[in-house]
Coordinates of C-alpha atoms in Angstrom, one line a residue:
Chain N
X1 CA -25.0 9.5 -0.2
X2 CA -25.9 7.1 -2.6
X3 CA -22.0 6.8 -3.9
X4 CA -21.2 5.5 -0.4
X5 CA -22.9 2.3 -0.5
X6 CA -21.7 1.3 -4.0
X7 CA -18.1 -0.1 -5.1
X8 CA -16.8 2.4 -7.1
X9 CA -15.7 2.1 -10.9
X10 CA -11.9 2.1 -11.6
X11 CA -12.3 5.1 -13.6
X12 CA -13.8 7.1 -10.7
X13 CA -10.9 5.3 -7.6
X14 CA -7.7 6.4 -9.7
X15 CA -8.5 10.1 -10.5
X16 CA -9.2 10.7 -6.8
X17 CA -5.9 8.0 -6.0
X18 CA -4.0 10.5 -8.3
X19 CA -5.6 13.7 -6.8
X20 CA -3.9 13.3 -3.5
X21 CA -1.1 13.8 -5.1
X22 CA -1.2 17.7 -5.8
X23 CA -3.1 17.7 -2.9
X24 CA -0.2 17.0 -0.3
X25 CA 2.2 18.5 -2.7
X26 CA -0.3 22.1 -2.2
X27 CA -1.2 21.5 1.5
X28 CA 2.1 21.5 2.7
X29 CA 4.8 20.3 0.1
X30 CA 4.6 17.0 1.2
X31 CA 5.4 14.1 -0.5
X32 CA 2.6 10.8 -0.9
X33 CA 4.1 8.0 0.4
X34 CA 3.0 5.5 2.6
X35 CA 5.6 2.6 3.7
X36 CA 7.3 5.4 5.5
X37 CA 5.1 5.4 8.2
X38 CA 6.2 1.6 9.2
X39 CA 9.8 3.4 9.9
X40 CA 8.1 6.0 11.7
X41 CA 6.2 3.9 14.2
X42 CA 9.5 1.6 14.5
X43 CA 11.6 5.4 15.6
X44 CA 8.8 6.0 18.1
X45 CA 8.1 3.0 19.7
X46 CA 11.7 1.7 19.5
X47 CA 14.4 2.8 18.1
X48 CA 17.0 0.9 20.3
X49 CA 20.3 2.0 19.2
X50 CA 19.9 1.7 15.5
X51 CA 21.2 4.4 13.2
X52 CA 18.4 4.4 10.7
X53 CA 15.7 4.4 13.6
X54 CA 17.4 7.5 15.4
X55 CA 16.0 10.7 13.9
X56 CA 13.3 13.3 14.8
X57 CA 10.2 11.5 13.6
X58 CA 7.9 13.7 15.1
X59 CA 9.3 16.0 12.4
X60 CA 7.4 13.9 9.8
X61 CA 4.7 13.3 11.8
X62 CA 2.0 14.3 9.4
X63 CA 2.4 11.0 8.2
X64 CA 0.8 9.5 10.8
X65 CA -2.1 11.8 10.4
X66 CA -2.5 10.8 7.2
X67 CA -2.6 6.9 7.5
X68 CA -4.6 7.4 10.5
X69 CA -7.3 9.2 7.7
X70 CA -6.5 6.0 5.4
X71 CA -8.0 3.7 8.5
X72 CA -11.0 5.9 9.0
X73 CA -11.7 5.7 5.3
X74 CA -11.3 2.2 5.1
X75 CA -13.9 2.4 7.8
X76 CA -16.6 4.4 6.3
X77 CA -16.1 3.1 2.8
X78 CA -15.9 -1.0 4.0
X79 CA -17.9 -1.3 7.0
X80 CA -20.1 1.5 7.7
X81 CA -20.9 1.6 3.9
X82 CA -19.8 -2.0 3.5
X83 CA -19.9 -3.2 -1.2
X84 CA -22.4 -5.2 -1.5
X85 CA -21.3 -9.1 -1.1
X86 CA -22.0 -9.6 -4.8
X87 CA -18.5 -9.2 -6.7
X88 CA -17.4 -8.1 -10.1
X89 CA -14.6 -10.5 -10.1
X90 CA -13.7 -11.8 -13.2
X91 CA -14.5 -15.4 -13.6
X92 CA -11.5 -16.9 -14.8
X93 CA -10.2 -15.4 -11.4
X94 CA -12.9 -17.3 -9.1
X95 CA -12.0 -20.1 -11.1
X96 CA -8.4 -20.1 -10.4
X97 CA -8.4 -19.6 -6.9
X98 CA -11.4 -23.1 -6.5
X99 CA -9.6 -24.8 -7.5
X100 CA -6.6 -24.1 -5.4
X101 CA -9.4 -24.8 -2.5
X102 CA -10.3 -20.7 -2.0
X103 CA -14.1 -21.2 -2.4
X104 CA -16.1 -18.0 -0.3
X105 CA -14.7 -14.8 -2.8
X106 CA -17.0 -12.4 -1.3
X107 CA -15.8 -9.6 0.5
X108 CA -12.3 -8.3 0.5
X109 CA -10.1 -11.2 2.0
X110 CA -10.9 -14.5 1.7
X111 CA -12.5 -15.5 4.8
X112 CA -11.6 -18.7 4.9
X113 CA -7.7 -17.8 5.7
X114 CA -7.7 -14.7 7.1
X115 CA -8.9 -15.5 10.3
X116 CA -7.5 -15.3 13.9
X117 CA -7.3 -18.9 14.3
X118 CA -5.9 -19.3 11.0
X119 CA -2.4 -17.5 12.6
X120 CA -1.3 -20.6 14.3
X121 CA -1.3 -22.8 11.5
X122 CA 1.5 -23.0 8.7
X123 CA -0.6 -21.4 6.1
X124 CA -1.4 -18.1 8.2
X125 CA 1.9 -17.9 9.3
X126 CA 2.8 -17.6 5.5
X127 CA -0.2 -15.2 4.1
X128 CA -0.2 -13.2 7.6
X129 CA 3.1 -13.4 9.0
X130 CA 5.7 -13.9 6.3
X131 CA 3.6 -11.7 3.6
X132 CA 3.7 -9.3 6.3
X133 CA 7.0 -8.9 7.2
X134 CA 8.0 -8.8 3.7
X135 CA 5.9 -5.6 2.7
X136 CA 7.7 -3.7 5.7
X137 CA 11.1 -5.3 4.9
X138 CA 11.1 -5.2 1.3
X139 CA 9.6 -1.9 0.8
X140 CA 11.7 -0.2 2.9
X141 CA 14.8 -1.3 1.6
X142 CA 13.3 -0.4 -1.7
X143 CA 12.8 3.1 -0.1
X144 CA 9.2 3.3 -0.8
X145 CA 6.2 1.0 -1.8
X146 CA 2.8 1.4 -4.1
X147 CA 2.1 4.9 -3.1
X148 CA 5.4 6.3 -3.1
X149 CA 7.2 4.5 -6.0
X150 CA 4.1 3.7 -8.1
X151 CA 1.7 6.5 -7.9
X152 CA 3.9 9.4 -6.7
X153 CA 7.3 8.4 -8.6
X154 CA 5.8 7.8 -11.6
X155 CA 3.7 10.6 -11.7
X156 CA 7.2 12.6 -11.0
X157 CA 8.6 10.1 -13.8
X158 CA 11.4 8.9 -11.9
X159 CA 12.5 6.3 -13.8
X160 CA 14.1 4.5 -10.6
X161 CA 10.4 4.1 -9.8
X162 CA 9.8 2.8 -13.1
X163 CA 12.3 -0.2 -12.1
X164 CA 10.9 -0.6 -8.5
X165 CA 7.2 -1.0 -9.8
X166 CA 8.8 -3.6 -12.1
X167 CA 10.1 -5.3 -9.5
X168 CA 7.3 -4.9 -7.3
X169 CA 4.8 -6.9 -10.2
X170 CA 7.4 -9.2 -11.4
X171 CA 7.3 -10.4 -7.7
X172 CA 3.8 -10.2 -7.3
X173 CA 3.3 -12.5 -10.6
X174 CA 6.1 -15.1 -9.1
X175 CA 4.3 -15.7 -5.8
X176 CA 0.6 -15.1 -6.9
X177 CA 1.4 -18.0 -9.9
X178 CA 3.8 -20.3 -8.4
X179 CA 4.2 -19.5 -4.6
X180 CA 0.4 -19.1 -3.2
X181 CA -1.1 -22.1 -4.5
X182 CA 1.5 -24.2 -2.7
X183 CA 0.6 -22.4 0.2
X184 CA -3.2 -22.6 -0.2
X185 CA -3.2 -26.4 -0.5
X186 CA -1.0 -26.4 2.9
Chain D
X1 CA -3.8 20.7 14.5
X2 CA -1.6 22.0 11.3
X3 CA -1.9 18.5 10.5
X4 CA -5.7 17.9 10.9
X5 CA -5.8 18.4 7.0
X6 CA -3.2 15.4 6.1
X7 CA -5.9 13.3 8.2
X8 CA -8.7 14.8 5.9
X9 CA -6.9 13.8 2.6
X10 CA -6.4 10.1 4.4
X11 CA -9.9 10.0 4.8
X12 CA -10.6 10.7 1.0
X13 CA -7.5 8.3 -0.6
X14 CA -8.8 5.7 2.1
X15 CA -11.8 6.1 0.7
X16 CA -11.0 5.4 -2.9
X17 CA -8.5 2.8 -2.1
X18 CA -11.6 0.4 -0.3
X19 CA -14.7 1.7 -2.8
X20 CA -12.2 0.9 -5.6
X21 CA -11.5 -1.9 -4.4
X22 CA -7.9 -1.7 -3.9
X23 CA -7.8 -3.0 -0.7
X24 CA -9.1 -6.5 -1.8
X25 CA -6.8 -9.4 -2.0
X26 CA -8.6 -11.0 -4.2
X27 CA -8.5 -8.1 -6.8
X28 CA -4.2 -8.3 -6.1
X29 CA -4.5 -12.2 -7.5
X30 CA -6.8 -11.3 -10.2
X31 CA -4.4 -8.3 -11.3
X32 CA -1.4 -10.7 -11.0
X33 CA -2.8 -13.3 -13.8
X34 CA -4.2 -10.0 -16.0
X35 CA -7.4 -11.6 -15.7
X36 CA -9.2 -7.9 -15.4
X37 CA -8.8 -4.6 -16.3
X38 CA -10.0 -3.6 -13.2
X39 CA -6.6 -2.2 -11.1
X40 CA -4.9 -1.6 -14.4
X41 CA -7.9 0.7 -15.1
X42 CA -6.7 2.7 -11.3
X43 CA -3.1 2.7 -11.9
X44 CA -4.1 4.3 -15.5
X45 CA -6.4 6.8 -14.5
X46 CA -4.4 7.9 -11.3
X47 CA -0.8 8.1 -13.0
X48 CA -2.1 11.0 -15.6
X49 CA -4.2 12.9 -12.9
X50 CA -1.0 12.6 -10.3
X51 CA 1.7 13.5 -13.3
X52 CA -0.4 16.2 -15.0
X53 CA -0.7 18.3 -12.1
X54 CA 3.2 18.3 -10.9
X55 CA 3.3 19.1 -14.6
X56 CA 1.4 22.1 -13.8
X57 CA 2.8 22.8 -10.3
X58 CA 6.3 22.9 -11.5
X59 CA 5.4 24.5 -14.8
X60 CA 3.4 27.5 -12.7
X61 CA 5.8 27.5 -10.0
X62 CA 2.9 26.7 -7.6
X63 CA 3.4 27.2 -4.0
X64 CA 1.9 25.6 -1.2
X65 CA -0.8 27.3 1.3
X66 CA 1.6 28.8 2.9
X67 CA 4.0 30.4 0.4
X68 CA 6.1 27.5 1.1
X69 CA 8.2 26.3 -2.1
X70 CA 7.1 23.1 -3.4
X71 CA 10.0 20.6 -4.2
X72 CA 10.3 17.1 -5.6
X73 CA 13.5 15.5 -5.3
X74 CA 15.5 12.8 -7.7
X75 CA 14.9 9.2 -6.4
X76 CA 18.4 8.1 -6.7
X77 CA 19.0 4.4 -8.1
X78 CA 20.6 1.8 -5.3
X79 CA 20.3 -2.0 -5.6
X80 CA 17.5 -2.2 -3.3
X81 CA 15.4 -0.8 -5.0
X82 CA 15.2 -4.1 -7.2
X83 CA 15.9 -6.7 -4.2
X84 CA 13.8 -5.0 -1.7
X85 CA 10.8 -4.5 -5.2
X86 CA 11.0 -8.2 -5.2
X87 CA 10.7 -9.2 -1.9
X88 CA 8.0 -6.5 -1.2
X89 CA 6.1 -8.3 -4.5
X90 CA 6.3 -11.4 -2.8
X91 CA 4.5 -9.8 0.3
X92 CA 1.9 -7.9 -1.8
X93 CA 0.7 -11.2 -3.3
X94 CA 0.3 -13.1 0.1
X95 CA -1.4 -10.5 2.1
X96 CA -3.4 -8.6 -0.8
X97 CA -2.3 -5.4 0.5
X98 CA 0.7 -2.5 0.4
X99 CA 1.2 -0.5 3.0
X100 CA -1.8 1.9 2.4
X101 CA -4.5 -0.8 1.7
X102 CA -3.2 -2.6 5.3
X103 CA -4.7 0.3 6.7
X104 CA -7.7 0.3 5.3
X105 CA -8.1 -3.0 5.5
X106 CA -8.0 -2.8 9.4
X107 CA -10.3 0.2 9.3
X108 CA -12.8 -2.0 7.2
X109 CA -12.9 -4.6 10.0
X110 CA -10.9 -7.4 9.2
X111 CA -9.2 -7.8 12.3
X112 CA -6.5 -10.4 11.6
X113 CA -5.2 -7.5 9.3
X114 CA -3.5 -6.1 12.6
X115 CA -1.3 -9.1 12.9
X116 CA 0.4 -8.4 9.3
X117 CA 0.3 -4.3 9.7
X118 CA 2.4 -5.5 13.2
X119 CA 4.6 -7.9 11.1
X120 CA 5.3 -5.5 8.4
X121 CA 6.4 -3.0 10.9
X122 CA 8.5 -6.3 12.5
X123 CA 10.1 -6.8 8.8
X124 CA 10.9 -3.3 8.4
X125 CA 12.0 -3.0 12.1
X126 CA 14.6 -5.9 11.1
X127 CA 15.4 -4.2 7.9
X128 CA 17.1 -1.2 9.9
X129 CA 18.9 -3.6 12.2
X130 CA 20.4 -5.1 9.3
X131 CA 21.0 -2.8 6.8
X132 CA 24.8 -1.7 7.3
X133 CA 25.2 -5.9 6.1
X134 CA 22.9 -5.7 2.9
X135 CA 24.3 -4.4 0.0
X136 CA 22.8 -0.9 -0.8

């Protein structure tokens, strides 16, 4: 049990990452993908009268087993079997973010912002609400997100995923670089 | 419970996501200014595991448990696959997370986490109101 209460190397997180992969595909022929689940829960909960929210999601609905596993492992792997609060960040990181005021890096969200009372202010409305909306909006309308497009396109070498995980960094870069440290001096 | 096992498999790539690390916004900022090898190192280990074995699926004509023909369809191109790459870049540097690491990261006990999962279903939500006026 030993593995449980220690971070794991990157060399050991991707192959198992990647091994879900054939997984699915040999379970069921069922494609890894993530973001699709956000549409799903939108078609069950309410799908008012909107085209794209009107099909038989129960049909997928082993989607919704699966993320429902993701939540338990984020359970057992970050609070029953929390890392240790000593990080491996690099230092040129830590240094970045003190000085754009981010000073407690332990854990796995700065705890400084991400915190309930911080939603009412204008710099959790950016990092919660805003960031939020735009992972379901723009990965959606991008037709897939990390999971979908970055590990299961690429490993199919679409190259279409190829220009979506482009996209997806070059956007990441932009607001991690330029974007978030406005917001963390807010 | 056919499906019991897709809950098994979450358990095991929610697993890796948080131990790896994955889930950690502050490993997303670090990645974004290539200051560590770190999620590079994931990305580079999973790609070759995932690719080599629909190599091999496709190449043996594998079959799932069931008999059940195993297909991977074409990802056809459309434009939002670069405007809706961007914006979701924007929203995987604020938050820390994609879809699969939000989560875990409400799983790992970070409650506030549930008010960006519910937002990201909001901004997808919107996304289907408004998609017959976004160009495709």
């Amino acid at each position: 049990m030993e593995f449980l209460y220690e971070p794991w190397p990157w060399y050991i997180a991707g192959p198992v990452i990647g091994l879900t992969v054939p997984a699915l595909l040999l379970l069921g022929n069922k494609r890894l993908g993530i973001s699709s689940t956000l549409r799903q829960l939108c078609a069950a909960c309410y799908p008012s009268d909107i085209p794209f929210l009107n099909y038989d999601w129960k049909k997928d609905s082993w989607n919704l087993f699966f993320v429902c596993g993701i939540l338990l492992g984020g359970f057992i792997g970050g609070w029953l079997f929390e890392n240790p609060a000593t990080t491996t960040l690099a230092p040129d990181t830590v240094a970045v973010l003190q000085s754009n005021g981010v000073h407690d890096v332990s854990g796995l969200l700065p705890r400084e912002l991400f915190t309930w009372s911080n939603v009412f202010t204008w710099q959790g409305f950016w990092l919660i609400i805003v960031g939020g909306f735009m992972i379901g909006f723009g990965t959606r309308y991008a037709r897939g997100c990390t999971s979908g497009h970055g590990i299961f396109g690429l490993s199919a070498l679409q190259w279409t995923s190829l220009v979506a995980v482009i996209c997806f960094f070059v956007g990441g870069i932009i607001c991690s670089h330029l974007i978030l440290p406005a917001i963390l001096l807010l | 419970m056919k499906n019991l096992k897709y809950l098994f498999v979450g358990v095991v790539f929610g697993l890796a996501l948080t131990k790896g690390e994955a889930i950690s916004w502050f490993r997303m900022q670090e990645m974004f200014h290539f200051q560590s090898f770190h999620m590079f190192g994931i990305f580079m280990t999973a790609l070759p595991v995932g690719a080599l074995s629909i190599f091999l699926i496709r190449k043996l004509n594998l079959r799932t448990a069931n008999g059940e023909a195993i297909d991977v369809p074409e990802k056809p191109y459309h434009h939002g696959i670069i405007i809706g790459g961007l914006i979701f870049g924007f929203g995987w540097a604020l938050t820390g997370a994609c879809p699969g690491p939000l989560y875990a990261q409400i799983g790992a006990g970070y409650g506030v986490t549930l008010i960006t999962f519910f937002s990201a279903v909001l901004g997808t939500w919107v996304y289907a109101r408004v998609k017959p006026y976004l160009p495709d």
